[in-house]
Short mmCIF file of N, CA and C in Angstrom, two decimals:
data_model
loop_
_atom_site.label_atom_id
_atom_site.label_comp_id
_atom_site.label_asym_id
_atom_site.label_seq_id
_atom_site.Cartn_x
_atom_site.Cartn_y
_atom_site.Cartn_z
N MET A 1 0.86 -1.25 -0.15
CA MET A 1 0.09 -0.05 0.14
C MET A 1 1.01 1.34 -0.04
N ILE A 2 0.56 2.28 -0.99
CA ILE A 2 1.27 3.38 -1.01
C ILE A 2 0.60 4.39 0.06
N THR A 3 1.37 5.05 0.70
CA THR A 3 0.75 6.13 1.63
C THR A 3 1.52 7.44 1.51
N ASP A 4 1.20 8.32 2.15
CA ASP A 4 1.70 9.68 2.31
C ASP A 4 2.41 9.76 3.54
N ALA A 5 3.63 10.49 3.37
CA ALA A 5 4.65 10.49 4.50
C ALA A 5 5.25 11.96 4.37
N LYS A 6 6.45 11.97 4.99
CA LYS A 6 7.19 13.26 5.03
C LYS A 6 8.63 12.74 5.07
N LEU A 7 9.50 13.64 4.34
CA LEU A 7 11.15 13.21 4.45
C LEU A 7 11.75 14.43 5.06
N LYS A 8 12.29 14.39 6.26
CA LYS A 8 13.04 15.48 6.90
C LYS A 8 14.50 15.28 6.24
N HIS A 9 14.84 16.22 5.28
CA HIS A 9 16.30 16.17 4.77
C HIS A 9 16.99 17.37 4.93
N ASP A 10 17.92 17.66 5.50
CA ASP A 10 18.76 18.91 5.56
C ASP A 10 17.80 19.96 6.40
N ASN A 11 17.05 19.37 7.46
CA ASN A 11 16.11 20.19 8.13
C ASN A 11 14.86 20.93 7.33
N ILE A 12 14.78 20.43 5.99
CA ILE A 12 13.69 20.85 5.45
C ILE A 12 12.70 19.51 5.20
N ILE A 13 11.47 19.77 5.34
CA ILE A 13 10.17 18.74 5.42
C ILE A 13 9.43 18.80 4.29
N ASP A 14 9.65 17.69 3.33
CA ASP A 14 8.93 17.58 1.98
C ASP A 14 7.73 16.39 2.26
N ASN A 15 6.77 16.63 1.54
CA ASN A 15 5.72 15.46 1.35
C ASN A 15 6.43 14.29 0.17
N VAL A 16 6.05 13.26 0.81
CA VAL A 16 6.63 12.06 -0.12
C VAL A 16 5.63 10.94 -0.08
N LYS A 17 5.76 10.08 -1.09
CA LYS A 17 4.97 8.78 -1.14
C LYS A 17 6.02 7.61 -0.66
N VAL A 18 5.46 6.69 0.18
CA VAL A 18 6.17 5.68 0.53
C VAL A 18 5.19 4.30 0.75
N SER A 19 5.97 2.94 0.63
CA SER A 19 5.08 1.85 0.93
C SER A 19 5.94 1.20 2.20
N LEU A 20 5.27 0.74 3.01
CA LEU A 20 5.98 0.33 4.35
C LEU A 20 6.25 -1.11 4.32
N GLY A 21 7.17 -1.82 4.71
CA GLY A 21 7.68 -3.10 4.94
C GLY A 21 8.05 -3.23 6.51
N LEU A 22 8.48 -4.40 7.15
CA LEU A 22 8.73 -4.55 8.44
C LEU A 22 9.57 -3.50 9.16
N ASP A 23 10.92 -3.53 8.44
CA ASP A 23 11.85 -2.38 8.99
C ASP A 23 12.37 -1.75 7.83
N THR A 24 11.69 -1.78 6.57
CA THR A 24 11.98 -0.98 5.46
C THR A 24 10.98 -0.21 5.01
N VAL A 25 11.35 1.11 4.75
CA VAL A 25 10.31 2.00 3.81
C VAL A 25 10.94 2.13 2.50
N PHE A 26 9.93 2.00 1.58
CA PHE A 26 10.20 2.33 -0.02
C PHE A 26 9.87 3.54 -0.39
N LEU A 27 10.82 4.40 -0.48
CA LEU A 27 10.55 5.73 -0.85
C LEU A 27 10.55 5.90 -2.38
N PHE A 28 9.37 6.40 -2.94
CA PHE A 28 9.22 6.44 -4.31
C PHE A 28 9.94 7.73 -4.99
N THR A 29 10.85 7.57 -5.92
CA THR A 29 11.74 8.73 -6.30
C THR A 29 10.76 9.94 -7.07
N ASN A 30 9.69 9.45 -7.56
CA ASN A 30 8.85 10.57 -8.21
C ASN A 30 8.08 11.18 -7.42
N SER A 31 8.08 10.96 -6.12
CA SER A 31 7.49 11.85 -5.18
C SER A 31 8.51 12.92 -4.39
N LEU A 32 9.90 12.57 -4.64
CA LEU A 32 11.09 13.54 -4.21
C LEU A 32 10.95 14.80 -5.00
N PRO A 33 11.26 15.94 -4.18
CA PRO A 33 11.62 17.33 -4.89
C PRO A 33 12.80 17.01 -5.74
N LYS A 34 12.68 17.79 -6.79
CA LYS A 34 14.08 17.87 -7.76
C LYS A 34 15.34 18.17 -6.82
N ASN A 35 16.38 17.13 -7.30
CA ASN A 35 17.60 17.17 -6.82
C ASN A 35 17.59 16.76 -5.23
N VAL A 36 16.84 16.13 -4.71
CA VAL A 36 16.72 15.57 -3.17
C VAL A 36 16.99 14.20 -3.45
N VAL A 37 17.99 13.85 -2.76
CA VAL A 37 18.34 12.31 -2.62
C VAL A 37 18.64 12.16 -1.15
N PRO A 38 17.67 11.06 -0.36
CA PRO A 38 17.74 10.75 0.67
C PRO A 38 18.97 10.21 1.30
N LYS A 39 19.41 10.72 2.58
CA LYS A 39 20.92 10.05 3.01
C LYS A 39 20.78 9.54 4.28
N ILE A 40 21.68 8.90 4.88
CA ILE A 40 21.57 8.44 6.25
C ILE A 40 21.64 9.52 7.24
N GLY A 41 20.58 9.22 8.17
CA GLY A 41 20.38 10.16 9.17
C GLY A 41 19.04 11.18 8.87
N ASP A 42 18.51 11.10 7.64
CA ASP A 42 17.27 11.83 7.32
C ASP A 42 16.21 10.98 8.12
N GLU A 43 15.17 11.55 8.08
CA GLU A 43 13.89 11.03 8.78
C GLU A 43 12.80 10.83 7.84
N ILE A 44 12.00 9.89 8.17
CA ILE A 44 10.75 9.66 7.55
C ILE A 44 9.81 9.78 8.78
N ILE A 45 8.74 10.71 8.41
CA ILE A 45 7.73 11.05 9.34
C ILE A 45 6.40 10.59 8.92
N LEU A 46 5.62 9.43 9.42
CA LEU A 46 4.68 8.86 9.08
C LEU A 46 3.38 9.86 9.44
N ASP A 47 2.62 10.09 8.54
CA ASP A 47 1.45 11.00 8.65
C ASP A 47 0.40 10.46 9.71
N PHE A 48 0.14 9.15 9.50
CA PHE A 48 -0.99 8.49 10.24
C PHE A 48 -0.54 8.05 11.57
N GLU A 49 0.51 8.09 12.16
CA GLU A 49 0.98 7.99 13.40
C GLU A 49 1.90 8.94 13.93
N ASP A 50 2.18 9.83 13.24
CA ASP A 50 3.45 10.83 13.63
C ASP A 50 4.53 10.10 14.19
N SER A 51 4.86 8.88 13.54
CA SER A 51 6.20 8.20 13.97
C SER A 51 7.27 8.84 13.15
N HIS A 52 8.45 9.13 13.90
CA HIS A 52 9.61 9.40 13.28
C HIS A 52 10.40 8.16 13.14
N LEU A 53 11.01 7.97 11.86
CA LEU A 53 11.92 6.63 11.60
C LEU A 53 13.12 7.32 11.08
N LEU A 54 14.41 7.02 11.59
CA LEU A 54 15.66 7.35 11.23
C LEU A 54 16.17 6.42 10.30
N ILE A 55 16.76 7.01 8.95
CA ILE A 55 17.18 6.12 7.98
C ILE A 55 18.51 5.63 8.51
N ASN A 56 18.91 4.50 8.54
CA ASN A 56 20.15 3.61 8.67
C ASN A 56 20.99 3.18 7.36
N SER A 57 20.20 2.75 6.43
CA SER A 57 20.71 2.42 5.33
C SER A 57 19.96 2.63 4.07
N ILE A 58 20.49 2.90 2.60
CA ILE A 58 19.67 3.20 1.60
C ILE A 58 20.25 2.49 0.44
N VAL A 59 19.26 1.89 -0.17
CA VAL A 59 19.41 0.89 -1.47
C VAL A 59 18.45 1.29 -2.41
N PRO A 60 19.18 2.06 -3.60
CA PRO A 60 18.30 2.38 -4.76
C PRO A 60 17.84 1.22 -5.55
N LEU A 61 16.63 1.00 -5.83
CA LEU A 61 15.90 -0.03 -6.53
C LEU A 61 15.27 0.47 -7.71
N ILE A 62 15.31 -0.36 -8.63
CA ILE A 62 14.78 -0.16 -10.11
C ILE A 62 15.23 1.21 -10.84
N THR A 63 16.24 1.40 -11.11
CA THR A 63 16.74 2.71 -11.69
C THR A 63 16.58 2.79 -13.13
N GLY A 64 15.81 3.87 -13.60
CA GLY A 64 15.60 4.17 -14.94
C GLY A 64 14.50 5.20 -15.21
N LYS A 65 14.29 6.08 -14.24
CA LYS A 65 13.30 6.93 -14.13
C LYS A 65 12.03 6.65 -14.61
N MET A 66 11.62 5.66 -13.81
CA MET A 66 10.18 5.07 -14.06
C MET A 66 9.13 5.40 -13.03
N ASP A 67 8.06 5.42 -12.98
CA ASP A 67 7.12 5.80 -11.89
C ASP A 67 7.42 4.85 -10.40
N TRP A 68 7.85 3.63 -10.75
CA TRP A 68 8.14 2.72 -9.55
C TRP A 68 9.51 2.88 -9.03
N ASP A 69 10.25 3.74 -9.67
CA ASP A 69 11.66 3.78 -9.06
C ASP A 69 11.59 4.02 -7.48
N ASN A 70 12.42 3.50 -6.77
CA ASN A 70 12.30 3.78 -5.51
C ASN A 70 13.59 3.53 -4.76
N TYR A 71 13.75 3.95 -3.44
CA TYR A 71 14.61 3.75 -2.42
C TYR A 71 14.19 2.48 -1.44
N ALA A 72 15.02 1.63 -1.08
CA ALA A 72 14.75 0.81 0.03
C ALA A 72 15.54 1.47 1.20
N LEU A 73 14.78 1.88 2.18
CA LEU A 73 15.43 2.52 3.24
C LEU A 73 15.19 1.78 4.53
N LYS A 74 16.26 1.21 5.16
CA LYS A 74 16.35 0.56 6.47
C LYS A 74 16.02 1.55 7.47
N VAL A 75 15.03 1.52 8.51
CA VAL A 75 14.95 2.36 9.51
C VAL A 75 14.59 2.04 10.86
N GLU A 76 14.81 2.68 11.88
CA GLU A 76 14.68 2.55 13.15
C GLU A 76 13.78 3.75 13.81
N VAL A 77 13.01 3.45 14.79
CA VAL A 77 12.04 4.36 15.48
C VAL A 77 12.92 5.40 16.32
N VAL A 78 12.58 6.44 16.25
CA VAL A 78 13.48 7.53 16.80
C VAL A 78 12.65 7.88 18.21
#
């Protein structure tokens, strides 16, 4: 299921689209602002629980500028 969330990157919060796994968040690249690439230490903020998830690891998936391009982000609750 794709859901709304926020990405806190360089102290700027942007709206993004994510899909949630057990300890992985899939962040869709087409929902990121131009030239923003997530990095370790950024946060994912879930709208429905106001949970803050700290990014520990980043793996780009499906590269090719398609609608389903995304990053697999390993996260922990802050």
